[in-house]
mmCIF file of C-alpha atoms in Angstrom:
data_model
loop_
_atom_site.group_PDB
_atom_site.id
_atom_site.type_symbol
_atom_site.label_atom_id
_atom_site.label_comp_id
_atom_site.label_asym_id
_atom_site.label_seq_id
_atom_site.Cartn_x
_atom_site.Cartn_y
_atom_site.Cartn_z
ATOM 1 C CA MET T 1 92.144 -115.266 -19.861
ATOM 2 C CA PRO T 2 91.330 -112.030 -21.693
ATOM 3 C CA GLY T 3 92.905 -111.589 -25.084
ATOM 4 C CA SER T 4 94.093 -108.036 -24.521
ATOM 5 C CA ILE T 5 94.517 -105.479 -21.780
ATOM 6 C CA PRO T 6 91.185 -103.665 -21.241
ATOM 7 C CA ARG T 7 91.140 -99.998 -22.110
ATOM 8 C CA ALA T 8 90.011 -97.249 -19.777
ATOM 9 C CA LEU T 9 86.795 -95.443 -20.619
ATOM 10 C CA GLU T 10 87.185 -92.539 -23.028
ATOM 11 C CA ALA T 11 85.716 -89.912 -20.689
ATOM 12 C CA THR T 12 86.056 -89.973 -16.917
ATOM 13 C CA MET T 13 85.229 -87.384 -14.274
ATOM 14 C CA LYS T 14 87.928 -85.429 -12.459
ATOM 15 C CA LEU T 15 87.680 -84.768 -8.739
ATOM 16 C CA LYS T 16 87.281 -81.033 -9.346
ATOM 17 C CA ASP T 17 84.083 -81.741 -11.316
ATOM 18 C CA VAL T 18 82.310 -83.406 -8.383
ATOM 19 C CA ASP T 19 79.525 -81.386 -6.736
ATOM 20 C CA LEU T 20 80.413 -81.698 -3.065
ATOM 21 C CA GLY T 21 77.337 -79.731 -2.018
ATOM 22 C CA ALA T 22 74.906 -82.516 -2.896
ATOM 23 C CA GLU T 23 72.763 -83.500 0.082
ATOM 24 C CA LEU T 24 69.456 -85.103 0.996
ATOM 25 C CA LYS T 25 66.380 -83.140 1.995
ATOM 26 C CA ASP T 26 66.186 -84.364 5.583
ATOM 27 C CA LYS T 27 66.716 -87.316 7.918
ATOM 28 C CA LYS T 28 63.396 -88.842 6.884
ATOM 29 C CA GLU T 29 64.546 -89.121 3.267
ATOM 30 C CA TYR T 30 67.877 -90.522 4.444
ATOM 31 C CA LYS T 31 66.275 -93.265 6.525
ATOM 32 C CA ARG T 32 63.731 -94.150 3.833
ATOM 33 C CA ARG T 33 66.213 -94.453 0.983
ATOM 34 C CA LEU T 34 68.908 -96.107 3.065
ATOM 35 C CA GLY T 35 66.459 -98.608 4.563
ATOM 36 C CA LYS T 36 65.126 -99.567 1.142
ATOM 37 C CA ALA T 37 68.599 -100.045 -0.332
ATOM 38 C CA GLN T 38 69.730 -102.117 2.650
ATOM 39 C CA LEU T 39 66.813 -104.518 2.260
ATOM 40 C CA GLN T 40 67.481 -104.754 -1.466
ATOM 41 C CA LEU T 41 71.086 -105.649 -0.681
ATOM 42 C CA LEU T 42 69.772 -108.467 1.474
ATOM 43 C CA LEU T 43 67.881 -109.790 -1.565
ATOM 44 C CA VAL T 44 71.094 -109.573 -3.581
ATOM 45 C CA GLN T 45 72.976 -111.467 -0.886
ATOM 46 C CA ARG T 46 70.334 -114.200 -0.811
ATOM 47 C CA PHE T 47 70.567 -114.535 -4.600
ATOM 48 C CA MET T 48 74.358 -114.805 -4.378
ATOM 49 C CA TYR T 49 74.089 -117.584 -1.803
ATOM 50 C CA GLN T 50 71.452 -119.511 -3.740
ATOM 51 C CA HIS T 51 73.302 -119.271 -7.058
ATOM 52 C CA ARG T 52 76.855 -119.523 -5.667
ATOM 53 C CA ARG T 53 77.903 -116.157 -7.072
ATOM 54 C CA GLU T 54 80.545 -113.894 -5.582
ATOM 55 C CA ALA T 55 81.229 -110.156 -5.833
ATOM 56 C CA LEU T 56 83.780 -107.534 -4.815
ATOM 57 C CA ILE T 57 83.215 -104.001 -3.536
ATOM 58 C CA LEU T 58 86.293 -101.776 -3.305
ATOM 59 C CA PHE T 59 86.633 -98.563 -1.298
ATOM 60 C CA GLU T 60 89.251 -95.867 -1.720
ATOM 61 C CA GLY T 61 89.089 -92.238 -0.643
ATOM 62 C CA TRP T 62 90.621 -89.452 1.380
ATOM 63 C CA ASP T 63 91.433 -89.975 5.052
ATOM 64 C CA ALA T 64 88.252 -89.283 7.091
ATOM 65 C CA ALA T 65 86.076 -89.386 3.957
ATOM 66 C CA GLY T 66 83.707 -91.914 5.539
ATOM 67 C CA LYS T 67 84.753 -95.245 4.046
ATOM 68 C CA GLY T 68 84.166 -97.114 7.297
ATOM 69 C CA GLY T 69 80.763 -95.496 7.850
ATOM 70 C CA SER T 70 79.646 -96.339 4.322
ATOM 71 C CA ILE T 71 80.774 -99.942 4.727
ATOM 72 C CA ARG T 72 78.882 -100.266 8.013
ATOM 73 C CA ARG T 73 75.646 -99.119 6.347
ATOM 74 C CA LEU T 74 76.278 -101.413 3.406
ATOM 75 C CA ILE T 75 76.479 -104.530 5.586
ATOM 76 C CA GLU T 76 74.133 -103.473 8.402
ATOM 77 C CA HIS T 77 71.307 -105.871 7.459
ATOM 78 C CA LEU T 78 73.358 -108.558 5.714
ATOM 79 C CA ASP T 79 73.950 -112.063 7.057
ATOM 80 C CA PRO T 80 77.492 -111.935 8.502
ATOM 81 C CA ARG T 81 78.124 -115.472 7.296
ATOM 82 C CA GLY T 82 77.901 -114.272 3.705
ATOM 83 C CA TYR T 83 80.398 -111.421 3.597
ATOM 84 C CA VAL T 84 83.877 -110.461 4.730
ATOM 85 C CA VAL T 85 85.444 -107.001 5.131
ATOM 86 C CA HIS T 86 89.192 -106.714 4.579
ATOM 87 C CA PRO T 87 90.787 -103.564 6.067
ATOM 88 C CA ILE T 88 94.039 -103.209 4.148
ATOM 89 C CA ALA T 89 97.130 -101.846 5.868
ATOM 90 C CA ALA T 90 100.705 -101.478 4.655
ATOM 91 C CA PRO T 91 102.186 -104.718 3.306
ATOM 92 C CA THR T 92 104.220 -106.877 5.665
ATOM 93 C CA ALA T 93 107.906 -107.590 5.103
ATOM 94 C CA ASP T 94 107.039 -110.898 3.420
ATOM 95 C CA GLU T 95 104.370 -109.266 1.241
ATOM 96 C CA LYS T 96 106.870 -106.682 0.034
ATOM 97 C CA ASP T 97 109.038 -109.493 -1.354
ATOM 98 C CA VAL T 98 106.342 -110.811 -3.715
ATOM 99 C CA HIS T 99 104.125 -109.249 -6.388
ATOM 100 C CA TYR T 100 101.889 -106.599 -4.825
ATOM 101 C CA LEU T 101 98.700 -108.297 -6.070
ATOM 102 C CA GLN T 102 99.524 -111.626 -4.429
ATOM 103 C CA ARG T 103 98.218 -110.657 -0.996
ATOM 104 C CA PHE T 104 94.873 -109.731 -2.557
ATOM 105 C CA TRP T 105 94.504 -112.958 -4.525
ATOM 106 C CA LYS T 106 94.507 -114.809 -1.206
ATOM 107 C CA ARG T 107 91.540 -112.717 -0.055
ATOM 108 C CA MET T 108 89.246 -113.356 -3.024
ATOM 109 C CA PRO T 109 85.730 -114.495 -2.034
ATOM 110 C CA GLY T 110 84.458 -118.045 -2.328
ATOM 111 C CA PRO T 111 81.161 -119.021 -4.006
ATOM 112 C CA GLY T 112 78.144 -117.198 -2.595
ATOM 113 C CA ARG T 113 80.144 -114.591 -0.702
ATOM 114 C CA LEU T 114 80.565 -110.823 -0.862
ATOM 115 C CA CYS T 115 84.050 -109.439 -0.295
ATOM 116 C CA ILE T 116 84.565 -105.784 0.693
ATOM 117 C CA PHE T 117 87.961 -104.084 0.689
ATOM 118 C CA ASP T 118 88.614 -100.999 2.834
ATOM 119 C CA ARG T 119 91.649 -99.798 0.842
ATOM 120 C CA THR T 120 92.801 -101.942 -2.037
ATOM 121 C CA TRP T 121 95.446 -102.819 -4.606
ATOM 122 C CA TYR T 122 95.096 -99.232 -5.800
ATOM 123 C CA GLY T 123 97.545 -98.311 -3.075
ATOM 124 C CA ARG T 124 100.160 -99.152 -5.693
ATOM 125 C CA VAL T 125 99.219 -96.091 -7.759
ATOM 126 C CA LEU T 126 98.260 -93.869 -4.815
ATOM 127 C CA VAL T 127 100.264 -94.017 -1.582
ATOM 128 C CA GLU T 128 103.119 -96.078 -3.055
ATOM 129 C CA ARG T 129 103.421 -93.623 -5.923
ATOM 130 C CA VAL T 130 103.230 -90.451 -3.841
ATOM 131 C CA GLU T 131 105.441 -91.673 -0.998
ATOM 132 C CA GLY T 132 108.035 -93.236 -3.292
ATOM 133 C CA PHE T 133 107.495 -96.843 -2.170
ATOM 134 C CA ALA T 134 107.143 -97.863 -5.826
ATOM 135 C CA THR T 135 109.381 -96.685 -8.639
ATOM 136 C CA LYS T 136 107.886 -94.747 -11.533
ATOM 137 C CA PRO T 137 108.122 -97.749 -13.918
ATOM 138 C CA GLU T 138 106.448 -99.934 -11.271
ATOM 139 C CA TRP T 139 103.431 -97.723 -10.603
ATOM 140 C CA LYS T 140 102.990 -96.802 -14.270
ATOM 141 C CA ARG T 141 102.982 -100.494 -15.188
ATOM 142 C CA ALA T 142 100.422 -101.163 -12.448
ATOM 143 C CA TYR T 143 97.541 -99.534 -14.355
ATOM 144 C CA ASP T 144 97.602 -102.251 -17.026
ATOM 145 C CA GLU T 145 98.241 -104.960 -14.433
ATOM 146 C CA ILE T 146 95.232 -103.879 -12.382
ATOM 147 C CA ASN T 147 92.949 -103.589 -15.411
ATOM 148 C CA ALA T 148 93.932 -107.094 -16.504
ATOM 149 C CA PHE T 149 93.490 -108.429 -12.961
ATOM 150 C CA GLU T 150 89.996 -106.980 -12.667
ATOM 151 C CA GLU T 151 89.005 -108.251 -16.086
ATOM 152 C CA LEU T 152 90.056 -111.751 -15.054
ATOM 153 C CA LEU T 153 87.539 -111.446 -12.224
ATOM 154 C CA THR T 154 84.673 -109.873 -14.156
ATOM 155 C CA SER T 155 85.061 -112.158 -17.189
ATOM 156 C CA SER T 156 84.640 -115.140 -14.871
ATOM 157 C CA GLY T 157 81.383 -113.702 -13.499
ATOM 158 C CA THR T 158 82.591 -111.787 -10.439
ATOM 159 C CA PRO T 159 81.340 -108.170 -10.395
ATOM 160 C CA VAL T 160 83.885 -105.573 -9.241
ATOM 161 C CA LEU T 161 82.400 -102.347 -7.825
ATOM 162 C CA LYS T 162 84.757 -99.451 -7.091
ATOM 163 C CA PHE T 163 83.977 -96.406 -4.941
ATOM 164 C CA PHE T 164 86.176 -93.360 -4.329
ATOM 165 C CA LEU T 165 84.878 -91.148 -1.500
ATOM 166 C CA HIS T 166 85.749 -87.518 -2.201
ATOM 167 C CA ILE T 167 85.704 -84.647 0.292
ATOM 168 C CA SER T 168 87.155 -81.138 0.288
ATOM 169 C CA PRO T 169 90.368 -80.245 2.172
ATOM 170 C CA GLU T 170 88.288 -78.012 4.452
ATOM 171 C CA GLU T 171 85.885 -80.831 5.314
ATOM 172 C CA GLN T 172 88.778 -83.188 5.971
ATOM 173 C CA LEU T 173 90.384 -80.767 8.441
ATOM 174 C CA LYS T 174 87.039 -80.295 10.180
ATOM 175 C CA ARG T 175 86.695 -84.067 10.608
ATOM 176 C CA PHE T 176 90.278 -84.429 11.805
ATOM 177 C CA LEU T 177 89.656 -81.872 14.553
ATOM 178 C CA GLU T 178 86.337 -83.487 15.497
ATOM 179 C CA ARG T 179 88.054 -86.849 15.820
ATOM 180 C CA GLU T 180 90.785 -85.425 18.023
ATOM 181 C CA ARG T 181 88.144 -84.071 20.421
ATOM 182 C CA ASN T 182 86.177 -87.335 20.479
ATOM 183 C CA LEU T 183 87.348 -89.776 23.156
ATOM 184 C CA PHE T 184 86.062 -92.720 21.136
ATOM 185 C CA LYS T 185 87.551 -91.656 17.800
ATOM 186 C CA ASN T 186 90.828 -89.902 18.563
ATOM 187 C CA TRP T 187 92.727 -93.168 18.106
ATOM 188 C CA LYS T 188 92.023 -92.818 14.371
ATOM 189 C CA ILE T 189 94.174 -89.696 14.037
ATOM 190 C CA THR T 190 97.934 -90.075 13.617
ATOM 191 C CA PRO T 191 100.745 -87.759 12.497
ATOM 192 C CA GLU T 192 100.699 -89.675 9.207
ATOM 193 C CA ASP T 193 97.204 -88.314 8.473
ATOM 194 C CA TYR T 194 98.544 -84.759 8.605
ATOM 195 C CA ARG T 195 101.606 -85.672 6.537
ATOM 196 C CA ASN T 196 99.318 -87.080 3.861
ATOM 197 C CA ARG T 197 97.184 -83.960 4.045
ATOM 198 C CA ASP T 198 100.244 -81.817 3.322
ATOM 199 C CA LYS T 199 100.558 -83.704 0.025
ATOM 200 C CA TRP T 200 96.947 -83.098 -1.057
ATOM 201 C CA LYS T 201 97.888 -81.918 -4.554
ATOM 202 C CA GLU T 202 100.116 -84.933 -5.158
ATOM 203 C CA TYR T 203 97.407 -87.338 -3.999
ATOM 204 C CA GLU T 204 94.790 -85.492 -6.048
ATOM 205 C CA LYS T 205 96.932 -85.873 -9.179
ATOM 206 C CA ALA T 206 97.520 -89.560 -8.443
ATOM 207 C CA THR T 207 93.787 -90.120 -7.877
ATOM 208 C CA ASN T 208 92.778 -88.393 -11.107
ATOM 209 C CA ASP T 209 95.324 -90.490 -13.013
ATOM 210 C CA MET T 210 94.032 -93.646 -11.326
ATOM 211 C CA ILE T 211 90.421 -92.927 -12.264
ATOM 212 C CA ASP T 212 91.392 -91.921 -15.802
ATOM 213 C CA LYS T 213 93.415 -95.080 -16.447
ATOM 214 C CA THR T 214 91.436 -97.725 -14.558
ATOM 215 C CA SER T 215 87.769 -96.764 -14.946
ATOM 216 C CA THR T 216 86.975 -99.480 -17.475
ATOM 217 C CA LYS T 217 83.730 -100.688 -19.007
ATOM 218 C CA HIS T 218 83.826 -103.859 -16.949
ATOM 219 C CA ALA T 219 84.858 -102.131 -13.690
ATOM 220 C CA PRO T 220 84.067 -98.384 -13.681
ATOM 221 C CA TRP T 221 84.766 -96.056 -10.789
ATOM 222 C CA THR T 222 81.973 -94.325 -8.878
ATOM 223 C CA ILE T 223 83.135 -91.029 -7.357
ATOM 224 C CA VAL T 224 81.028 -90.351 -4.264
ATOM 225 C CA ALA T 225 80.502 -86.760 -3.096
ATOM 226 C CA ALA T 226 81.137 -87.387 0.597
ATOM 227 C CA ASN T 227 81.099 -83.946 2.241
ATOM 228 C CA LYS T 228 77.579 -84.855 3.411
ATOM 229 C CA LYS T 229 77.674 -88.246 5.122
ATOM 230 C CA TRP T 230 73.994 -89.097 4.672
ATOM 231 C CA SER T 231 73.967 -88.573 0.918
ATOM 232 C CA ALA T 232 77.281 -90.436 0.536
ATOM 233 C CA ARG T 233 75.979 -93.508 2.355
ATOM 234 C CA VAL T 234 72.783 -93.534 0.328
ATOM 235 C CA GLN T 235 74.694 -93.170 -2.941
ATOM 236 C CA VAL T 236 76.990 -96.067 -2.047
ATOM 237 C CA CYS T 237 74.143 -98.403 -1.081
ATOM 238 C CA GLU T 238 71.867 -97.479 -3.992
ATOM 239 C CA THR T 239 74.718 -97.776 -6.493
ATOM 240 C CA ALA T 240 75.693 -101.159 -5.067
ATOM 241 C CA VAL T 241 72.102 -102.377 -5.481
ATOM 242 C CA LYS T 242 71.920 -101.108 -9.059
ATOM 243 C CA GLN T 243 75.259 -102.497 -10.191
ATOM 244 C CA LEU T 244 75.098 -105.840 -8.390
ATOM 245 C CA SER T 245 71.541 -106.592 -9.489
ATOM 246 C CA LYS T 246 72.486 -105.778 -13.080
ATOM 247 C CA GLU T 247 75.736 -107.754 -13.122
ATOM 248 C CA LEU T 248 74.308 -110.747 -11.274
ATOM 249 C CA GLY T 249 70.939 -110.695 -13.021
ATOM 250 C CA CYS T 250 68.882 -110.761 -9.832
ATOM 251 C CA GLY T 251 65.635 -109.019 -8.957
ATOM 252 C CA VAL T 252 65.505 -106.503 -6.113
ATOM 253 C CA LYS T 253 61.792 -105.697 -5.980
ATOM 254 C CA LEU T 254 60.749 -105.515 -2.349
ATOM 255 C CA PRO T 255 57.540 -107.140 -1.090
ATOM 256 C CA LYS T 256 54.502 -105.091 -0.174
ATOM 257 C CA GLY T 257 54.870 -103.665 3.321
ATOM 258 C CA TRP T 258 58.677 -103.594 3.210
ATOM 259 C CA ARG T 259 58.791 -100.447 5.338
ATOM 260 C CA GLU T 260 57.336 -102.372 8.273
ATOM 261 C CA LEU T 261 59.915 -105.111 7.723
ATOM 262 C CA SER T 262 62.733 -102.565 7.968
ATOM 263 C CA ASP T 263 61.732 -101.308 11.422
#
């Protein structure tokens, strides 16, 4: 049990400071860097299994920012027996009657497993704040509760990686319209997506506050410039390799001829 509530980092980036124009040179660079990172993640997963270590990767971001696509690339070459992806929806009636973190405790990974959350407990200070599902005292108190919760995990040896995928309002609208025209993706668009979009400023303020108050030394946020899908996926995978290998103390050097192994 930590002795005190962890403090947020002194300086954190605001969404307006993110360069959304960042992109890779071409598809060749995308495939090379992504393929390398994916194989390195496989080495990390093997280390976790052998040493009975667990880890968490959290995803938040705007609607249509590419969370699902980034997660798919993250796990593409992993052994499915060693990870689980939790897509988080609104709490059930029973979950609303208990502490908001309780439903996440039940989803914590066992030894040797990687646990990925598509949406997280940060809903308390994002959607629940903006939509009025949590009172002001409740969501303001949640920052300290979440920091303490994450430090419980990291202090016991469980790395917690946090990604926020950021896109512009213009890019979001473009993706909404593309989804509506796509027979295989139009199920993803609902009236709620447009209602949330109408509250962009409120969600932007809530997100900046979240990053400012919960980007701690033990569990910092990574803001991903996601206007360009290729560069976003590469950043997520490369950052996951860097942070997990550091926190777990495992090597990620690939064997000679790894490019042939990735084909």
